[in-house]
XYZ file of C-alpha atoms in Angstrom:
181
model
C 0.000 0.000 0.000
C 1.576 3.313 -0.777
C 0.975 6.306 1.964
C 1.354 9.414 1.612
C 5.088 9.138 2.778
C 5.601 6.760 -0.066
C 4.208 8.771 -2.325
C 6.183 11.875 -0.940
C 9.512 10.318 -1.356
C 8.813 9.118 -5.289
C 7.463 12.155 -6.040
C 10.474 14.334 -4.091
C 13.273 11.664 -6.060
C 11.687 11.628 -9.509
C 11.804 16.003 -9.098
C 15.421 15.832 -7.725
C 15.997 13.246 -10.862
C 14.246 16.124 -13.062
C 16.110 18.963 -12.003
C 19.311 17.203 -11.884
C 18.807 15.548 -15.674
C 17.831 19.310 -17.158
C 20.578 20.972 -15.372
C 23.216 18.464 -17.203
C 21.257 18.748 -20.186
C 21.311 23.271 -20.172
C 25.090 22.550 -18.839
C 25.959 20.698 -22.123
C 24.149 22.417 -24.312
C 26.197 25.083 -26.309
C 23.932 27.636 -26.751
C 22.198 27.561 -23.679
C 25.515 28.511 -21.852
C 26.339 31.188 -24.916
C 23.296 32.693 -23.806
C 24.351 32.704 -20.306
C 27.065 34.248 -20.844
C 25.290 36.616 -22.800
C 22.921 37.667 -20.057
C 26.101 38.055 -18.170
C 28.043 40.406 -20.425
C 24.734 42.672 -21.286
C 24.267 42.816 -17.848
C 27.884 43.928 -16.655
C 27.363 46.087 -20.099
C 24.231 47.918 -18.636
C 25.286 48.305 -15.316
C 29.016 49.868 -16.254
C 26.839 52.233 -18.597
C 24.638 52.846 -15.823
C 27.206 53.929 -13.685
C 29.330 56.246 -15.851
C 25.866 58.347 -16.766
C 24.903 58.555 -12.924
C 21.173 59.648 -11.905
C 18.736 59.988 -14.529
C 16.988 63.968 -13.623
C 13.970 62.065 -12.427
C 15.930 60.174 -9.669
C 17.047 63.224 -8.425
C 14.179 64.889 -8.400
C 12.487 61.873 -6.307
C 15.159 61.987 -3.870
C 14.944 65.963 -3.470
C 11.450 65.354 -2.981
C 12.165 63.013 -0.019
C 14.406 65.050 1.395
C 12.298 68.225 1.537
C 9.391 65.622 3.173
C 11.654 64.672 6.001
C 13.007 68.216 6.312
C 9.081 69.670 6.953
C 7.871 66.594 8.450
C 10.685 65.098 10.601
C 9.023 61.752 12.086
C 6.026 61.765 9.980
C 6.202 58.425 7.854
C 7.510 58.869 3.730
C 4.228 58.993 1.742
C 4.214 56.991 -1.905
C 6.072 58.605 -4.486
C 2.687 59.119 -6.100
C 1.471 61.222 -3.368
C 4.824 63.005 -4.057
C 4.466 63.454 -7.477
C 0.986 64.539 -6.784
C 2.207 67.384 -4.170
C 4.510 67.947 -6.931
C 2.227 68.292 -9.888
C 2.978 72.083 -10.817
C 6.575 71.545 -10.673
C 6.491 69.056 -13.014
C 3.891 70.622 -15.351
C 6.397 73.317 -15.186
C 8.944 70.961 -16.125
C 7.711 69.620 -18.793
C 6.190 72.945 -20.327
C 9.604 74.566 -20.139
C 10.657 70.942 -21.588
C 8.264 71.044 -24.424
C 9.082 74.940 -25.127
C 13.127 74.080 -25.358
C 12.098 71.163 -27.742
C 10.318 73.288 -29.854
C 13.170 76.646 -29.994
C 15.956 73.487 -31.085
C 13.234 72.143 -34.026
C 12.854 76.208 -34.974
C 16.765 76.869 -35.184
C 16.892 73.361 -37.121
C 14.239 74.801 -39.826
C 15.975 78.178 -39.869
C 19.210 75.869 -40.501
C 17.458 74.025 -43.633
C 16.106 76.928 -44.938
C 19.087 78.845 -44.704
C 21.760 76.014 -46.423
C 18.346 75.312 -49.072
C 18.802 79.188 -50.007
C 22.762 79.114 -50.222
C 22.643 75.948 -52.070
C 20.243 77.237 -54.588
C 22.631 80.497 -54.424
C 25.646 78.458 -55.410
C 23.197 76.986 -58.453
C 22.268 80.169 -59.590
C 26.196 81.483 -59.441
C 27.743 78.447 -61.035
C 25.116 79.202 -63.873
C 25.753 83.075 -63.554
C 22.499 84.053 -62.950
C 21.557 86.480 -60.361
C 17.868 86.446 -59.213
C 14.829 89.480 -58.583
C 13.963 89.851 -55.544
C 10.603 88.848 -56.698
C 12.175 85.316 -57.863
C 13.370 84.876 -54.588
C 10.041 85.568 -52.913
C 8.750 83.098 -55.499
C 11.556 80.645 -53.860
C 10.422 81.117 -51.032
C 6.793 80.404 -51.164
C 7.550 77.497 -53.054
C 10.316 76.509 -49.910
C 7.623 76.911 -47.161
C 4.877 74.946 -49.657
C 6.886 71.956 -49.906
C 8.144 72.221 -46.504
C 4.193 72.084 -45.465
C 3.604 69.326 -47.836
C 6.643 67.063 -46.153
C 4.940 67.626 -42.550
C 1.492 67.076 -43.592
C 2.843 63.813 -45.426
C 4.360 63.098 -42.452
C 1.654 63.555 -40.124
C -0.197 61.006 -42.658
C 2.390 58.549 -41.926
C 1.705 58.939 -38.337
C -2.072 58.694 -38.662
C -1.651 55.388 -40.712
C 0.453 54.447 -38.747
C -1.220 54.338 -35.163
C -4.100 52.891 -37.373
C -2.178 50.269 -38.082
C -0.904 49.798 -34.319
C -4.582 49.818 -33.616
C -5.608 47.572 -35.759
C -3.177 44.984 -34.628
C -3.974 45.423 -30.884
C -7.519 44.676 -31.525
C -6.645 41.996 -33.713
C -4.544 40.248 -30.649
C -7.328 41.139 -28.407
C -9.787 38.918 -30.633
C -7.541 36.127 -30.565
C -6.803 36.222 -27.027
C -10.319 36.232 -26.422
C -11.869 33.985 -28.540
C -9.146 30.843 -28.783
């Protein structure tokens, strides 16, 4: 008659069997120790990278928000860093507005940039050819310029649309699946 102890002990040596048999079996294979070693390297990788870029902003932030806490309410327990954020919320809407407004002063230098080499390089044209332009040409130049300049960022804005379409469509897709097999 097998008891429960019996059973116990078969079970317990046929796992210890397992574990033993698919350890020697990941120890000799080849590319599940490449892999290992792998992990290992990416690992040291991120963590060297890691340390030579030091705190991301955000950590800092979170720990000058803990500090200030303890500072005006010494003893009081640490609330969540979402009730920090939370106390928090017009400094970083201010953050990110002032974040947002740099973003968009570098992508305004960066058109001034491209419109600027597009009118020497068409310049250069013109000068190879030795032909000099009106002032009226060049007003002509540049309406055409900021036309096709619209054109590339409505185009691109397309993209985008189709694109999240797309995304969309593929989400709800997977959904569908999940859901009905």
């Amino acid at each position: 008659m097998v008891t429960a102890r019996h059973f116990s002990l078969i079970f317990g040596s046929m796992s210890t069997m397992a574990l033993l048999t698919t350890g020697a079996v990941r120890a000799d294979n080849p590319s599940w120790a490449e892999q290992q070693m792998r992990n290992r390297e990416m690992t040291r990788q991120a963590l060297q990278q890691q340390a030579q870029q030091g705190r991301s902003p955000q950590v800092e932030q979170g720990e000058r928000w803990e500090q200030e806490w303890r500072q005006q309410h010494p003893g009081e327990p640490m609330p969540s860093f979402g009730a920090l954020e939370k106390m928090h919320r017009g400094e970083i809407m201010q953050n990110m507005n002032s974040g947002f407004a740099r973003m968009r002063q570098n992508r305004q230098a960066e058109l001034r940039r491209n419109r600027l080499w597009a009118r020497q390089n068409q310049e250069s044209i013109l000068a190879r050819q030795h032909i000099t332009w009106s002032s009226q040409q060049w007003a002509n130049w540049d309406r055409q310029y900021d036309q096709e300049q619209r054109q590339r960022a409505n185009e691109y804005l397309e993209g985008v649309r189709q694109a999240a379409e797309l995304d969309k469509a593929a989400r709800e897709e997977e959904e569908r699946r999940k859901y009905y097999h």
